[in-house]
């Protein structure tokens, strides 16, 4: 019942300055995953997918924004897979509105999720999304329309879907626009408009 601000999260006409601030090169393909670093958010699966894609997407950069109890385990996994140049832990960020428009794709690997605000933020920035299938994600992702769903923990399918979007800029743009259109129902104003009649009804019957 909170909604996402379209004034804070919105597409940008030129993402180059934002990408430069993140240390991204012009040819990099940047994937963002936000949220607490914990077992449920399952960033391990995205790191496994990155290892499978290292040769297929030479400019792959995976950005993990957040902190939490699994941080050291994730750092160890990154070292073991020799992904230090591919996967970056950004720590806790309060400037996601400058990061989301700078990346090419947003991923959520959560095994359980309510309504994923991080995905709505991506959709408002016209970014395609890939998400582990759960109740909350199914509400946001129309399969093949604004993104893809994959079974929780399935790094192979996640890697394949990331490559699908990487290899087809037209698909990425089409999904981004579809997501933007779909996200309008989850903005602050849209949520408020839907709640007002309910609240007024409660008052009148109170």
XYZ file of C-alpha atoms in Angstrom:
206
model
C 0.000 0.000 0.000
C 2.938 2.416 -0.317
C 3.658 2.653 -4.031
C 6.827 3.857 -5.748
C 7.587 7.449 -6.660
C 7.833 7.975 -10.448
C 9.583 11.274 -9.730
C 12.410 9.453 -7.963
C 12.598 6.468 -10.309
C 12.340 7.400 -13.965
C 14.078 6.742 -17.295
C 17.023 8.915 -18.264
C 17.824 10.051 -21.781
C 21.575 9.626 -21.270
C 22.782 7.060 -18.748
C 26.475 7.551 -19.571
C 27.235 9.926 -16.648
C 25.511 7.587 -14.190
C 27.396 4.598 -15.573
C 30.687 6.447 -15.364
C 30.075 7.187 -11.689
C 29.645 3.441 -11.135
C 32.881 2.686 -12.947
C 31.110 1.018 -15.867
C 32.764 1.050 -19.295
C 30.673 1.844 -22.407
C 30.605 -1.804 -23.491
C 29.752 -3.293 -20.098
C 26.481 -5.150 -19.573
C 25.418 -4.281 -16.031
C 23.055 -6.415 -13.942
C 21.746 -5.064 -10.641
C 20.396 -6.993 -7.685
C 19.278 -5.039 -4.605
C 18.272 -6.141 -1.134
C 19.653 -7.442 2.123
C 22.376 -10.022 1.689
C 20.674 -13.059 3.189
C 19.684 -16.619 2.354
C 16.173 -15.725 1.201
C 17.369 -13.065 -1.236
C 19.701 -15.788 -2.587
C 22.356 -13.693 -4.290
C 24.402 -16.910 -4.515
C 22.298 -18.026 -7.477
C 23.075 -14.832 -9.398
C 26.787 -15.237 -8.690
C 26.610 -18.815 -10.013
C 24.874 -17.527 -13.137
C 27.609 -14.913 -13.576
C 30.222 -17.661 -13.548
C 28.390 -19.455 -16.354
C 28.196 -16.233 -18.397
C 31.754 -15.013 -17.968
C 32.881 -16.213 -21.391
C 29.608 -15.437 -23.181
C 29.344 -11.835 -21.939
C 32.901 -10.478 -21.645
C 31.694 -7.112 -20.295
C 29.354 -8.575 -17.695
C 29.208 -6.615 -14.437
C 26.983 -7.825 -11.602
C 26.259 -5.219 -8.935
C 24.914 -6.335 -5.563
C 23.513 -3.453 -3.514
C 22.900 -4.178 0.149
C 24.499 -5.632 3.238
C 23.604 -8.440 5.570
C 24.560 -11.727 7.230
C 25.709 -13.591 4.101
C 28.140 -10.894 2.930
C 31.311 -12.784 3.851
C 29.999 -16.025 2.354
C 29.225 -14.184 -0.887
C 32.688 -12.636 -0.940
C 34.186 -16.101 -0.524
C 32.038 -17.439 -3.361
C 33.175 -14.585 -5.615
C 36.825 -15.342 -4.843
C 36.400 -19.088 -5.337
C 34.822 -18.531 -8.761
C 37.441 -15.894 -9.698
C 34.736 -13.307 -10.296
C 36.415 -10.359 -8.601
C 36.349 -8.404 -11.876
C 32.732 -9.354 -12.603
C 30.780 -9.142 -9.346
C 30.891 -6.058 -7.131
C 29.326 -5.601 -3.714
C 28.181 -1.995 -3.470
C 27.156 -2.109 0.178
C 24.068 -0.403 1.554
C 22.990 2.379 -0.811
C 20.586 5.265 -0.400
C 21.039 6.472 -3.998
C 19.427 3.634 -5.916
C 17.568 6.151 -8.071
C 20.947 6.940 -9.679
C 21.948 3.278 -10.022
C 18.824 1.628 -11.441
C 18.705 3.809 -14.607
C 22.413 3.158 -15.172
C 22.167 -0.633 -15.488
C 20.891 -2.812 -18.316
C 18.915 -5.353 -16.328
C 17.553 -5.883 -12.809
C 17.406 -9.339 -11.229
C 15.770 -10.635 -8.054
C 16.528 -14.158 -6.834
C 14.317 -14.008 -3.729
C 12.774 -17.330 -2.779
C 9.900 -15.582 -0.990
C 8.766 -12.037 -1.665
C 5.826 -9.751 -1.233
C 5.402 -7.003 -3.778
C 8.986 -6.375 -4.895
C 9.482 -2.614 -4.832
C 12.947 -3.075 -6.348
C 11.355 -4.568 -9.448
C 8.786 -1.775 -9.691
C 11.618 0.747 -9.460
C 13.342 -1.008 -12.355
C 10.145 -1.043 -14.391
C 9.653 2.699 -13.863
C 13.180 3.167 -15.235
C 12.268 1.078 -18.317
C 14.587 -1.764 -17.382
C 13.758 -5.410 -18.143
C 13.566 -7.685 -15.122
C 14.289 -11.317 -14.334
C 12.918 -12.754 -11.099
C 12.704 -16.033 -9.234
C 9.155 -17.304 -9.327
C 7.176 -16.592 -6.171
C 3.840 -15.030 -5.264
C 4.984 -11.413 -5.299
C 7.078 -11.696 -8.432
C 4.296 -13.390 -10.383
C 2.166 -10.286 -9.864
C 4.826 -8.047 -11.423
C 6.390 -10.148 -14.172
C 4.403 -11.014 -17.270
C 6.508 -13.829 -18.706
C 8.176 -12.800 -21.942
C 6.455 -9.400 -21.880
C 8.296 -7.235 -19.362
C 10.738 -9.878 -18.156
C 11.303 -13.521 -17.322
C 10.632 -15.796 -14.366
C 12.833 -18.719 -13.327
C 12.609 -21.404 -10.665
C 14.262 -20.338 -7.387
C 17.876 -21.479 -7.271
C 18.011 -22.354 -10.983
C 21.255 -20.649 -12.008
C 21.285 -22.282 -15.455
C 17.934 -20.805 -16.476
C 18.822 -17.459 -14.935
C 22.060 -17.377 -16.938
C 20.214 -18.261 -20.133
C 17.630 -15.526 -19.600
C 20.313 -12.930 -18.853
C 22.002 -13.896 -22.105
C 18.685 -13.676 -23.978
C 18.302 -10.042 -22.941
C 21.980 -9.246 -23.488
C 21.971 -10.645 -27.010
C 18.760 -8.903 -28.153
C 18.677 -5.130 -27.505
C 15.295 -4.920 -29.230
C 13.847 -7.435 -26.779
C 15.373 -5.522 -23.868
C 13.865 -2.240 -25.061
C 10.455 -3.820 -25.657
C 10.441 -5.402 -22.194
C 11.555 -2.138 -20.643
C 8.665 -0.241 -22.194
C 6.161 -2.944 -21.253
C 7.434 -2.841 -17.695
C 7.139 0.933 -17.577
C 3.523 0.729 -18.729
C 2.741 -2.032 -16.224
C 4.392 -0.146 -13.360
C 1.932 2.747 -13.580
C -0.539 0.798 -11.452
C 2.015 0.689 -8.616
C 2.941 4.373 -8.363
C 2.234 6.381 -5.226
C -0.673 8.176 -6.909
C -2.187 4.980 -8.311
C -2.039 3.229 -4.946
C -3.544 6.267 -3.199
C -6.355 6.464 -5.751
C -7.214 2.814 -5.160
C -7.130 3.133 -1.364
C -9.218 6.298 -1.014
C -12.569 4.657 -1.943
C -11.826 1.819 0.477
C -10.995 4.191 3.316
C -14.010 6.370 2.599
C -16.184 3.282 2.629
C -14.818 2.299 6.024
C -15.527 5.791 7.357
C -19.077 5.861 6.020
C -19.821 2.467 7.521
C -17.997 3.172 10.768
